[in-house]
Amino acid sequence: MSSKLRFQVHYGDGYISHDAYGVDLSAFERRECGIDKPFERSFGSIRKWLHEIFNVNPKTHFLTVQTVTNWGTEGDFWELMLIANTEEWRTYMQAALDRGWPLAMLIQIHQKTGHFGEGSTSTSSHMNQAVEQENEDQNMHVTEPEPQGIADQVGEKEDQNVHVIQPEPQGLADEGERIPGIVEAVQNEDQEARMMEECGDSSDDEDYPLLGEWRGKGFGNPVIHDIRSNEYEYRENEVVQGAKYPSIEAVKDAVKLWAISLRKEFRVVKSSSKEYEVNCVNGDCTWRVHAYKGKYKTHWECSIVTPHTCRLTDVAQTHRNITSTFVAKKMYGVILDKIDYEPKLIIRDIDDRFQYKISYAKAWRAKQKVFEMRFGTYEASYDNLPHMLSAIMQRNPESAADTYIVPSLDGGPGFLLRAFFCLGACVRAFMYCLPVLCIDGTFLTGRYKGTILTAIGVDCNKQVVPIAFAFVENENTESWYWFLERVKIHVVAGRPDVCLISDRHAGLLAAIRQLHEESRGQPPLWPDVVSRWCIRHTRTVARSAAPIWMEHRHGLPCFWWAGLVLGLWTGLLVDAVLPVLCV
Ligand SMILES: [Zn+2]
């Protein structure tokens, strides 16, 4: 197993910007570098290695190393951490490994005061040149036989001696690392690192136990918490060998982003709790990404990444790996910030961002998934309802709640059919309201449909006061009776002559009759209940009838006029009568 880790090194004339995820280094140039055993190395050796890579003359220039860190416990917020000594370097490495951070650093080169040579504080062209030179250097090292390394080391030692004799004030507190013994060890490490850099290949196959059982393909269980997360590889899409991720979801996300940026599709070969592997949909292509979760490890690591050998033949409009789950993750924050965000806008956003089209149905499903990710699934909400009601009762004295569970025919857990609740504060408020309850039901949308029944009071300022609610299967005599029975017991109690105002639904009227009279072999539960029509409903019905007549106005003009007159007259009548009724 190779102990080399790959770093994303940002450099050049860019600027550090910030966004919601913290620092953004996308304005800098970037290259990938491998460092062997980085957690065991001193910072002095890392810096020296960087001096060589970027061709920095330590006499005239010095470089600063800032690593990308995320110390937050909630959500992702990336920050730069200036590394000045070995202790800080090792702290960073340990945290990066523990927390699964993508390894990234920003290198900035500054001119020392007193040296006014060519260039300014940061010279991009200089560094580009340096990178090219570095490649040549590497080739040189490859061709050099091992004994030559000693000569190199001697040369480096001399170079280092210059440092010892004329230590440059760099403001970086690791002067102790220039003690000759340590320097020598560091140089040996440098040599080893260079060799690793030169000979680095993709053969880092890991020795890990194969599981007997593979979990089926798929994208795991829905997560019921805030999933705002950063894109891995520090806003770069590429997945590299040795990259670490905190979870399999993060691996999948990174692989998907990379595949989309390459405009290539992949298929999942393995997806288990320990391994994840994908390959190119093109059967002849060698592209493959393999990630695993090591024994006793808490993070995932990409162990194999091989490039594509297939060619892009045409520019497709759609991408098979842009799934509704993927869209949901990408649009998560946007949709939650604006709940009524339309699917057509999601389609446009995905097109803008990835240059791929998704169907309306996929955009709609993605939106539903966002809600599930944030608020839980419909199933979980249904399951949690009795617990939530008991919590409401605990926290709100004098509240009442009840559920009606239909027993299962096969002896298993029953089915929650109805739920009733009223808050203690509202129940107490009703005592100071008019003896009137406006009751009505309306259908619910969503997975389980059903109907919500409400009882609303009117206070002395003619303002509405929500009193009691129930979720039932639909409006029928049984469900209305069940609801009104609980309203009587928990809300009305002994208050006399309470009037129910309703839309005269047949099931409701039958239920009121049962409450009013002796029924089911029981004395009347609510003998003094009074019920009246809701005149607003009556007016609405009359007005809504008018357009039906209007449709026939050519054939039967008298009906149209009759409808219009009746509708207007009823409206005027109601407007005049209703305030009187409510006083
Ligand atoms: Zn391919």
Coordinates of C-alpha atoms and ligand atoms in Angstrom, one line a residue:
M1 CA 0.0 0.0 0.0
S2 CA 1.4 3.4 -1.0
S3 CA 1.5 6.0 1.7
K4 CA 1.5 8.8 -0.9
L5 CA -1.4 11.3 -0.7
R6 CA -2.4 13.6 -3.4
F7 CA -2.8 17.3 -2.8
Q8 CA -4.6 19.9 -4.8
V9 CA -2.1 22.7 -4.8
H10 CA -3.5 26.2 -5.7
Y11 CA -1.0 28.8 -6.9
G12 CA -0.6 31.8 -9.2
D13 CA -2.0 35.3 -9.4
G14 CA -5.5 34.5 -8.3
Y15 CA -7.4 36.1 -5.5
I16 CA -9.1 34.6 -2.5
S17 CA -12.9 35.0 -2.6
H18 CA -15.5 33.8 -0.2
D19 CA -19.0 32.4 -0.6
A20 CA -21.5 30.6 1.5
Y21 CA -19.2 27.6 1.8
G22 CA -16.3 29.7 2.9
V23 CA -13.1 30.4 1.0
D24 CA -13.1 29.9 -2.7
L25 CA -9.8 29.3 -4.5
S26 CA -11.2 28.7 -8.0
A27 CA -9.5 31.9 -9.2
F28 CA -6.1 30.3 -8.7
E29 CA -4.3 27.9 -10.9
R30 CA -4.2 24.4 -9.7
R31 CA -2.1 21.3 -10.0
E32 CA -2.0 18.0 -8.3
C33 CA 1.0 16.8 -6.3
G34 CA 1.6 13.6 -4.4
I35 CA 3.4 13.7 -1.1
D36 CA 4.7 10.6 0.5
K37 CA 3.9 10.0 4.1
P38 CA 2.9 13.6 4.6
F39 CA 1.8 13.0 8.2
E40 CA 5.3 11.9 9.2
R41 CA 7.2 14.7 7.5
S42 CA 8.4 17.9 9.0
F43 CA 7.1 21.2 7.6
G44 CA 10.6 22.2 6.7
S45 CA 10.8 19.3 4.2
I46 CA 7.4 20.1 2.8
R47 CA 8.4 23.7 2.3
K48 CA 11.6 22.8 0.7
W49 CA 9.9 20.4 -1.6
L50 CA 7.5 23.3 -2.6
H51 CA 10.5 25.6 -3.2
E52 CA 11.8 23.1 -5.7
I53 CA 8.4 22.6 -7.4
F54 CA 7.8 26.3 -7.8
N55 CA 11.4 27.1 -8.4
V56 CA 11.6 29.6 -5.5
N57 CA 14.9 31.2 -4.7
P58 CA 14.8 31.3 -0.9
K59 CA 17.3 34.2 -0.9
T60 CA 15.0 36.5 -2.7
H61 CA 11.5 35.0 -2.1
F62 CA 9.6 33.1 0.5
L63 CA 6.4 31.1 0.2
T64 CA 3.5 30.8 2.5
V65 CA 1.5 27.6 2.8
Q66 CA -2.2 27.8 3.7
T67 CA -4.2 24.6 4.0
V68 CA -7.9 24.3 3.4
T69 CA -9.7 23.4 6.6
N70 CA -13.2 23.0 7.9
W71 CA -13.4 23.0 11.6
G72 CA -17.1 23.5 11.8
T73 CA -19.3 20.9 13.4
E74 CA -22.4 21.8 11.5
G75 CA -22.4 22.2 7.7
D76 CA -19.3 23.0 5.6
F77 CA -17.4 26.2 5.9
W78 CA -13.9 26.1 4.5
E79 CA -11.2 28.3 5.8
L80 CA -7.5 28.8 5.2
M81 CA -5.0 27.8 7.9
L82 CA -1.5 29.2 7.7
I83 CA 1.0 26.5 8.4
A84 CA 4.2 27.8 10.0
N85 CA 5.8 24.8 11.7
T86 CA 5.8 21.1 11.9
E87 CA 3.3 21.0 14.8
E88 CA 0.8 22.9 12.8
W89 CA 1.4 20.8 9.7
R90 CA 0.8 17.6 11.7
T91 CA -2.3 19.0 13.4
Y92 CA -3.6 19.8 9.9
M93 CA -2.8 16.3 8.5
Q94 CA -4.3 14.5 11.5
A95 CA -7.5 16.6 11.3
A96 CA -7.7 16.1 7.5
L97 CA -7.4 12.4 7.8
D98 CA -9.8 12.2 10.8
R99 CA -12.4 14.4 9.2
G100 CA -12.0 13.2 5.6
W101 CA -11.1 16.7 4.2
P102 CA -10.0 16.9 0.6
L103 CA -6.3 17.7 0.8
A104 CA -5.8 21.2 -0.6
M105 CA -3.4 24.0 0.0
L106 CA -2.7 27.5 -1.3
I107 CA 0.9 28.4 -2.1
Q108 CA 1.7 32.1 -2.4
I109 CA 5.1 33.4 -3.2
H110 CA 6.3 36.7 -1.8
Q111 CA 9.3 38.8 -2.4
K112 CA 11.5 39.4 0.6
T113 CA 11.9 43.0 1.6
G114 CA 15.1 44.5 0.4
H115 CA 15.1 42.4 -2.8
F116 CA 13.7 44.3 -5.7
G117 CA 14.4 41.9 -8.5
E118 CA 12.1 41.0 -11.2
G119 CA 8.5 40.1 -10.5
S120 CA 6.2 41.1 -7.7
T121 CA 4.8 39.3 -4.7
S122 CA 3.4 36.6 -6.8
T123 CA 4.4 35.6 -10.3
S124 CA 2.2 33.2 -12.1
S125 CA 4.2 33.1 -15.3
H126 CA 7.3 32.4 -13.2
M127 CA 5.5 29.5 -11.6
N128 CA 4.1 28.1 -14.8
Q129 CA 7.6 28.0 -16.0
A130 CA 8.6 26.5 -12.8
V131 CA 6.1 23.7 -13.2
E132 CA 7.4 22.9 -16.6
Q133 CA 10.9 23.0 -15.3
E134 CA 9.9 20.7 -12.5
N135 CA 8.6 18.2 -15.0
E136 CA 12.0 18.3 -16.7
D137 CA 13.6 17.9 -13.3
Q138 CA 11.6 14.9 -12.6
N139 CA 12.6 13.3 -15.8
M140 CA 16.1 14.0 -14.9
H141 CA 15.7 12.3 -11.6
V142 CA 14.1 9.3 -13.3
T143 CA 17.1 8.8 -15.5
E144 CA 19.5 9.3 -12.8
P145 CA 20.7 6.1 -11.1
E146 CA 20.4 5.8 -7.4
P147 CA 24.1 6.7 -6.5
Q148 CA 23.6 10.0 -8.2
G149 CA 21.1 10.8 -5.5
I150 CA 24.0 11.2 -3.1
A151 CA 25.5 13.9 -5.2
D152 CA 22.1 15.5 -5.2
Q153 CA 22.0 15.3 -1.5
V154 CA 25.4 16.8 -1.2
G155 CA 24.3 19.6 -3.4
E156 CA 21.2 20.1 -1.4
K157 CA 23.2 20.0 1.8
E158 CA 25.4 22.8 0.5
D159 CA 22.3 24.6 -0.4
Q160 CA 21.0 24.0 3.0
N161 CA 24.3 25.2 4.5
V162 CA 23.7 28.5 2.9
H163 CA 20.5 28.6 4.8
V164 CA 22.2 27.8 8.1
I165 CA 24.9 30.4 7.6
Q166 CA 22.5 33.0 6.4
P167 CA 19.2 32.2 7.9
E168 CA 16.5 34.2 6.1
P169 CA 13.9 35.8 8.3
Q170 CA 10.7 34.4 6.8
G171 CA 8.5 34.9 9.8
L172 CA 7.9 31.2 9.9
A173 CA 8.9 29.7 13.3
D174 CA 10.7 26.5 12.6
E175 CA 14.3 27.6 12.7
G176 CA 15.1 24.5 14.8
E177 CA 14.6 22.3 11.8
R178 CA 17.7 23.7 10.3
I179 CA 19.9 21.7 12.7
P180 CA 22.1 19.6 10.4
G181 CA 21.0 16.2 11.7
I182 CA 17.4 17.0 11.1
V183 CA 18.2 18.7 7.8
E184 CA 19.8 15.5 6.6
A185 CA 16.8 13.4 7.6
V186 CA 14.6 15.9 5.8
Q187 CA 16.6 15.7 2.7
N188 CA 16.4 11.9 2.7
E189 CA 12.7 12.2 2.9
D190 CA 12.7 14.7 0.1
Q191 CA 14.6 12.3 -2.1
E192 CA 12.1 9.6 -1.2
A193 CA 9.2 11.8 -2.0
R194 CA 10.7 12.8 -5.3
M195 CA 11.1 9.2 -6.2
M196 CA 7.5 8.5 -5.3
E197 CA 6.4 11.5 -7.3
E198 CA 8.3 10.2 -10.4
C199 CA 7.2 6.6 -10.1
G200 CA 3.7 7.3 -9.0
D201 CA 1.2 5.1 -10.8
S202 CA -2.3 3.8 -10.3
S203 CA -1.4 0.5 -8.8
D204 CA -2.2 1.3 -5.3
D205 CA -4.6 -1.6 -4.9
E206 CA -5.6 -1.9 -1.4
D207 CA -5.6 -5.0 0.7
Y208 CA -9.0 -5.1 2.2
P209 CA -11.4 -7.9 3.1
L210 CA -14.1 -8.7 0.6
L211 CA -17.5 -8.8 2.0
G212 CA -19.6 -11.9 1.3
E213 CA -22.8 -9.9 0.9
W214 CA -23.2 -6.9 -1.3
R215 CA -25.9 -4.5 -0.5
G216 CA -28.1 -3.9 -3.5
K217 CA -27.4 -1.0 -5.8
G218 CA -29.1 2.2 -5.0
F219 CA -28.6 5.3 -3.1
G220 CA -29.2 4.3 0.5
N221 CA -31.9 5.4 2.9
P222 CA -33.3 8.9 2.8
V223 CA -31.4 11.2 5.2
I224 CA -33.6 13.2 7.5
H225 CA -31.4 16.1 8.3
D226 CA -29.9 19.1 6.7
I227 CA -27.7 17.9 3.9
R228 CA -26.1 21.1 2.7
S229 CA -22.6 19.9 1.9
N230 CA -19.7 21.1 0.0
E231 CA -18.6 19.6 -3.3
Y232 CA -15.6 17.6 -2.7
E233 CA -12.1 18.0 -4.1
Y234 CA -12.6 21.6 -3.1
R235 CA -14.9 22.7 -5.9
E236 CA -12.9 20.8 -8.4
N237 CA -14.8 17.9 -9.9
E238 CA -11.9 15.5 -10.5
V239 CA -11.8 12.4 -8.4
V240 CA -8.2 11.4 -7.7
Q241 CA -6.5 8.4 -6.3
G242 CA -6.1 8.7 -2.5
A243 CA -8.9 11.2 -2.1
K244 CA -10.8 10.8 1.1
Y245 CA -14.5 11.3 1.7
P246 CA -16.5 11.2 4.8
S247 CA -19.2 8.9 3.5
I248 CA -20.2 6.8 0.5
E249 CA -22.7 9.5 -0.4
A250 CA -19.8 11.9 -0.7
V251 CA -17.9 9.5 -3.0
K252 CA -21.0 9.0 -5.2
D253 CA -21.5 12.7 -5.4
A254 CA -17.9 13.4 -6.3
V255 CA -17.9 10.6 -8.9
K256 CA -21.1 11.8 -10.4
L257 CA -19.9 15.4 -10.6
W258 CA -16.7 14.3 -12.3
A259 CA -18.5 12.1 -14.8
I260 CA -20.9 15.0 -15.7
S261 CA -18.0 17.4 -16.1
L262 CA -16.3 14.9 -18.4
R263 CA -19.6 14.5 -20.3
K264 CA -19.3 10.7 -19.9
E265 CA -21.8 8.3 -18.3
F266 CA -21.0 5.5 -15.9
R267 CA -22.7 2.5 -14.4
V268 CA -22.4 1.2 -10.9
V269 CA -20.7 -2.1 -10.6
K270 CA -20.5 -2.4 -6.8
S271 CA -22.2 -0.5 -4.1
S272 CA -22.0 -1.9 -0.6
S273 CA -21.2 -0.7 2.9
K274 CA -17.5 -1.3 2.3
E275 CA -17.0 -0.8 -1.4
Y276 CA -18.1 1.4 -4.3
E277 CA -17.1 0.9 -7.9
V278 CA -18.2 2.4 -11.2
N279 CA -17.0 2.0 -14.7
C280 CA -17.7 3.7 -18.1
V281 CA -20.9 2.7 -19.9
N282 CA -18.7 2.2 -22.9
G283 CA -17.7 -1.5 -22.5
D284 CA -14.3 -1.1 -24.2
C285 CA -13.3 1.9 -22.0
T286 CA -11.0 1.3 -19.0
W287 CA -12.4 4.2 -17.0
R288 CA -12.9 2.9 -13.5
V289 CA -13.2 4.4 -10.0
H290 CA -13.0 2.2 -7.0
A291 CA -13.5 3.5 -3.4
Y292 CA -13.6 1.5 -0.2
K293 CA -14.0 2.0 3.5
G294 CA -11.0 0.5 5.3
K295 CA -11.3 -1.7 8.3
Y296 CA -11.6 0.4 11.5
K297 CA -11.7 3.5 9.3
T298 CA -14.4 6.2 9.4
H299 CA -13.7 7.6 6.0
W300 CA -13.9 6.4 2.4
E301 CA -10.9 6.4 0.1
C302 CA -10.5 6.2 -3.7
S303 CA -8.0 3.5 -4.3
I304 CA -8.2 3.1 -8.1
V305 CA -8.9 5.8 -10.7
T306 CA -8.1 4.9 -14.3
P307 CA -8.7 7.4 -17.2
H308 CA -11.2 7.1 -20.0
T309 CA -10.0 5.5 -23.3
C310 CA -13.3 6.1 -25.1
R311 CA -14.0 9.2 -27.2
L312 CA -16.9 11.5 -27.1
T313 CA -18.9 10.8 -30.2
D314 CA -21.7 13.3 -29.9
V315 CA -23.0 15.8 -27.4
A316 CA -25.9 14.2 -25.7
Q317 CA -28.8 16.3 -24.2
T318 CA -29.3 14.1 -21.3
H319 CA -27.1 12.3 -18.8
R320 CA -28.1 9.0 -17.2
N321 CA -26.3 9.8 -14.0
I322 CA -28.2 13.0 -13.4
T323 CA -30.9 11.3 -11.2
S324 CA -33.6 13.0 -9.2
T325 CA -31.6 12.4 -6.1
F326 CA -28.6 14.1 -7.6
V327 CA -30.7 17.0 -8.7
A328 CA -32.3 17.2 -5.2
K329 CA -28.8 17.5 -3.6
K330 CA -27.7 20.2 -6.0
M331 CA -31.0 22.2 -5.7
Y332 CA -31.4 21.5 -1.9
G333 CA -30.7 25.0 -0.6
V334 CA -32.5 26.8 -3.5
I335 CA -35.7 24.8 -3.1
L336 CA -35.8 25.1 0.7
D337 CA -35.2 28.8 0.5
K338 CA -38.2 29.1 -1.9
I339 CA -40.6 26.3 -1.2
D340 CA -42.7 27.1 -4.3
Y341 CA -39.7 26.9 -6.6
E342 CA -41.2 25.5 -9.8
P343 CA -39.9 22.3 -11.6
K344 CA -39.4 24.3 -14.8
L345 CA -37.0 26.6 -12.9
I346 CA -35.1 23.5 -11.6
I347 CA -34.8 22.2 -15.2
R348 CA -33.4 25.6 -16.2
D349 CA -30.9 25.7 -13.3
I350 CA -29.6 22.2 -14.0
D351 CA -29.2 23.1 -17.7
D352 CA -27.3 26.3 -16.8
R353 CA -25.1 24.4 -14.3
F354 CA -24.4 21.1 -16.1
Q355 CA -25.6 21.8 -19.7
Y356 CA -27.9 18.8 -19.5
K357 CA -31.7 18.6 -19.8
I358 CA -33.8 16.8 -17.3
S359 CA -37.5 15.9 -17.7
Y360 CA -40.3 17.8 -15.9
A361 CA -41.1 14.6 -14.0
K362 CA -37.5 14.3 -12.8
A363 CA -37.4 17.9 -11.6
W364 CA -40.7 17.3 -9.8
R365 CA -39.4 14.2 -8.1
A366 CA -36.2 16.0 -7.1
K367 CA -38.3 18.7 -5.4
Q368 CA -40.2 16.0 -3.5
K369 CA -36.9 14.5 -2.4
V370 CA -35.7 17.8 -1.1
F371 CA -38.7 17.9 1.1
E372 CA -38.1 14.4 2.2
M373 CA -34.5 15.1 3.0
R374 CA -35.4 18.1 5.1
F375 CA -38.7 17.1 6.7
G376 CA -38.6 13.3 6.5
T377 CA -40.6 11.0 4.4
Y378 CA -44.4 10.8 4.4
E379 CA -44.1 7.4 6.0
A380 CA -42.0 8.8 8.8
S381 CA -44.4 11.7 9.4
Y382 CA -47.3 9.3 9.6
D383 CA -45.4 7.1 12.0
N384 CA -44.4 10.1 14.1
L385 CA -47.8 11.6 14.4
P386 CA -48.9 9.8 17.7
H387 CA -45.5 10.7 19.3
M388 CA -45.9 14.3 18.2
L389 CA -49.4 14.5 19.6
S390 CA -48.3 13.1 23.0
A391 CA -45.4 15.7 23.0
I392 CA -47.9 18.5 22.3
M393 CA -50.1 17.3 25.2
Q394 CA -47.1 17.2 27.5
R395 CA -45.9 20.7 26.6
N396 CA -49.3 22.3 26.5
P397 CA -51.4 21.9 29.6
E398 CA -55.1 21.1 29.0
S399 CA -54.5 20.1 25.5
A400 CA -56.2 17.0 24.2
A401 CA -55.3 14.5 21.5
D402 CA -56.7 11.2 20.4
T403 CA -56.1 8.7 17.6
Y404 CA -58.2 6.0 16.1
I405 CA -56.3 3.0 15.1
V406 CA -57.8 0.2 13.0
P407 CA -56.6 -3.1 14.1
S408 CA -54.7 -5.2 11.5
L409 CA -56.5 -8.3 10.3
D410 CA -53.3 -10.3 10.4
G411 CA -52.6 -9.4 14.1
G412 CA -49.7 -7.0 13.1
P413 CA -49.5 -3.3 14.0
G414 CA -52.8 -1.4 13.4
F415 CA -53.4 1.4 10.9
L416 CA -53.6 5.0 12.1
L417 CA -56.9 6.2 10.6
R418 CA -57.8 9.3 12.5
A419 CA -56.1 11.8 14.7
F420 CA -57.7 14.6 16.8
F421 CA -56.0 17.4 18.7
C422 CA -56.8 20.7 20.3
L423 CA -54.4 23.0 22.1
G424 CA -55.0 23.9 25.8
A425 CA -54.7 27.7 25.1
C426 CA -57.3 27.5 22.4
V427 CA -59.7 25.5 24.5
R428 CA -59.4 28.1 27.3
A429 CA -59.8 30.9 24.7
F430 CA -63.1 29.3 23.5
M431 CA -64.6 30.0 27.0
Y432 CA -64.4 33.7 26.1
C433 CA -65.6 33.4 22.6
L434 CA -69.2 33.5 21.2
P435 CA -71.0 30.2 21.7
V436 CA -70.4 29.4 18.1
L437 CA -68.2 26.9 16.3
C438 CA -67.8 27.0 12.6
I439 CA -67.1 23.5 11.4
D440 CA -65.9 22.4 8.0
G441 CA -63.8 19.8 6.3
T442 CA -61.4 20.1 3.4
F443 CA -59.4 17.5 1.5
L444 CA -55.7 17.1 1.9
T445 CA -53.2 16.6 -0.8
G446 CA -50.0 14.5 -0.5
R447 CA -49.3 10.8 -0.2
Y448 CA -52.1 9.8 2.1
K449 CA -54.8 12.3 1.0
G450 CA -57.6 12.3 3.7
T451 CA -59.5 15.2 5.0
I452 CA -58.9 17.7 7.8
L453 CA -61.9 18.7 9.9
T454 CA -61.8 22.0 11.8
A455 CA -63.7 23.7 14.5
I456 CA -63.2 27.5 14.5
G457 CA -64.5 29.9 17.1
V458 CA -65.3 33.6 16.8
D459 CA -64.2 36.0 19.5
C460 CA -65.8 39.2 20.6
N461 CA -63.8 41.2 18.1
K462 CA -65.2 39.0 15.4
Q463 CA -61.8 37.4 14.9
V464 CA -61.5 33.7 14.2
V465 CA -59.9 31.5 16.8
P466 CA -58.7 28.0 15.7
I467 CA -60.1 25.5 18.3
A468 CA -59.8 21.9 17.3
F469 CA -58.6 19.8 14.3
A470 CA -58.9 16.2 13.2
F471 CA -57.3 14.3 10.3
V472 CA -59.8 11.7 9.1
E473 CA -60.3 9.4 6.1
N474 CA -63.0 11.6 4.5
E475 CA -66.2 13.4 5.4
N476 CA -68.8 10.9 6.5
T477 CA -71.2 10.4 9.4
E478 CA -68.7 8.2 11.3
S479 CA -65.8 10.6 11.0
W480 CA -67.9 13.7 11.8
Y481 CA -69.4 12.0 14.8
W482 CA -65.9 11.0 16.0
F483 CA -64.7 14.6 15.6
L484 CA -67.7 16.2 17.2
E485 CA -67.7 13.7 20.1
R486 CA -64.2 14.9 21.0
V487 CA -65.0 18.5 20.5
K488 CA -67.9 18.1 22.9
I489 CA -65.7 16.3 25.5
H490 CA -62.5 18.3 25.3
V491 CA -63.7 21.8 24.1
V492 CA -67.4 22.5 24.8
A493 CA -67.6 20.4 27.9
G494 CA -70.5 21.8 29.9
R495 CA -71.0 25.0 28.0
P496 CA -74.7 25.3 27.1
D497 CA -76.3 26.1 23.7
V498 CA -73.3 26.0 21.5
C499 CA -74.2 26.5 17.9
L500 CA -72.5 24.7 15.1
I501 CA -72.4 26.5 11.8
S502 CA -71.8 24.2 8.8
D503 CA -72.2 23.7 5.1
R504 CA -74.9 21.1 5.8
H505 CA -72.8 18.2 4.6
A506 CA -75.1 15.1 4.7
G507 CA -72.7 13.1 6.9
L508 CA -72.3 16.1 9.3
L509 CA -76.0 16.6 9.7
A510 CA -76.5 12.9 10.4
A511 CA -73.7 13.1 13.0
I512 CA -75.3 16.1 14.7
R513 CA -78.6 14.3 14.8
Q514 CA -76.9 11.4 16.5
L515 CA -75.3 13.7 19.1
H516 CA -78.6 15.5 19.6
E517 CA -80.8 12.4 20.0
E518 CA -80.5 9.2 21.8
S519 CA -78.6 6.9 19.6
R520 CA -76.4 3.8 19.6
G521 CA -78.2 2.8 22.8
Q522 CA -76.6 5.7 24.6
P523 CA -78.1 8.9 26.1
P524 CA -77.6 11.9 23.9
L525 CA -74.0 13.1 24.2
W526 CA -74.8 16.7 23.2
P527 CA -78.5 17.3 23.7
D528 CA -78.5 21.1 23.4
V529 CA -76.4 21.3 20.3
V530 CA -77.8 23.8 17.8
S531 CA -76.9 23.8 14.1
R532 CA -77.3 26.5 11.5
W533 CA -76.5 26.9 7.8
C534 CA -73.4 28.9 6.9
I535 CA -74.8 31.7 4.8
R536 CA -71.5 32.3 3.1
H537 CA -71.6 28.8 1.8
T538 CA -75.1 29.3 0.6
R539 CA -74.1 32.5 -1.2
T540 CA -71.1 30.8 -2.8
V541 CA -73.3 28.0 -4.0
A542 CA -75.8 30.5 -5.5
R543 CA -73.1 32.6 -7.1
S544 CA -71.3 29.6 -8.5
A545 CA -74.5 28.5 -10.1
A546 CA -74.8 31.7 -12.1
P547 CA -72.0 30.9 -14.6
I548 CA -73.6 27.5 -15.3
W549 CA -76.7 29.4 -16.5
M550 CA -74.6 31.9 -18.3
E551 CA -73.2 29.1 -20.5
H552 CA -76.7 28.7 -21.9
R553 CA -77.4 32.4 -22.3
H554 CA -77.7 32.1 -26.1
G555 CA -80.3 29.4 -26.0
L556 CA -82.0 30.4 -22.8
P557 CA -81.3 34.0 -22.0
C558 CA -83.9 34.2 -19.2
F559 CA -82.0 31.6 -17.1
W560 CA -78.9 33.7 -17.4
W561 CA -80.6 36.7 -16.1
A562 CA -82.3 34.7 -13.5
G563 CA -78.9 33.3 -12.3
L564 CA -77.3 36.7 -12.3
V565 CA -80.1 38.4 -10.4
L566 CA -80.3 35.5 -7.9
G567 CA -76.5 35.5 -7.4
L568 CA -76.3 39.2 -6.9
W569 CA -79.3 39.4 -4.7
T570 CA -78.1 36.5 -2.5
G571 CA -74.8 38.1 -2.2
L572 CA -76.3 41.4 -1.1
L573 CA -78.6 39.6 1.3
V574 CA -75.8 37.7 2.9
D575 CA -73.6 40.8 3.2
A576 CA -76.5 42.5 5.0
V577 CA -77.5 39.6 7.2
L578 CA -74.2 38.0 8.2
P579 CA -72.9 40.9 10.3
V580 CA -76.2 40.9 12.1
L581 CA -75.9 37.1 12.7
C582 CA -72.5 37.4 14.1
V583 CA -73.2 40.2 16.6
Ligands
ZN1 ZN -15.0 5.9 -21.1

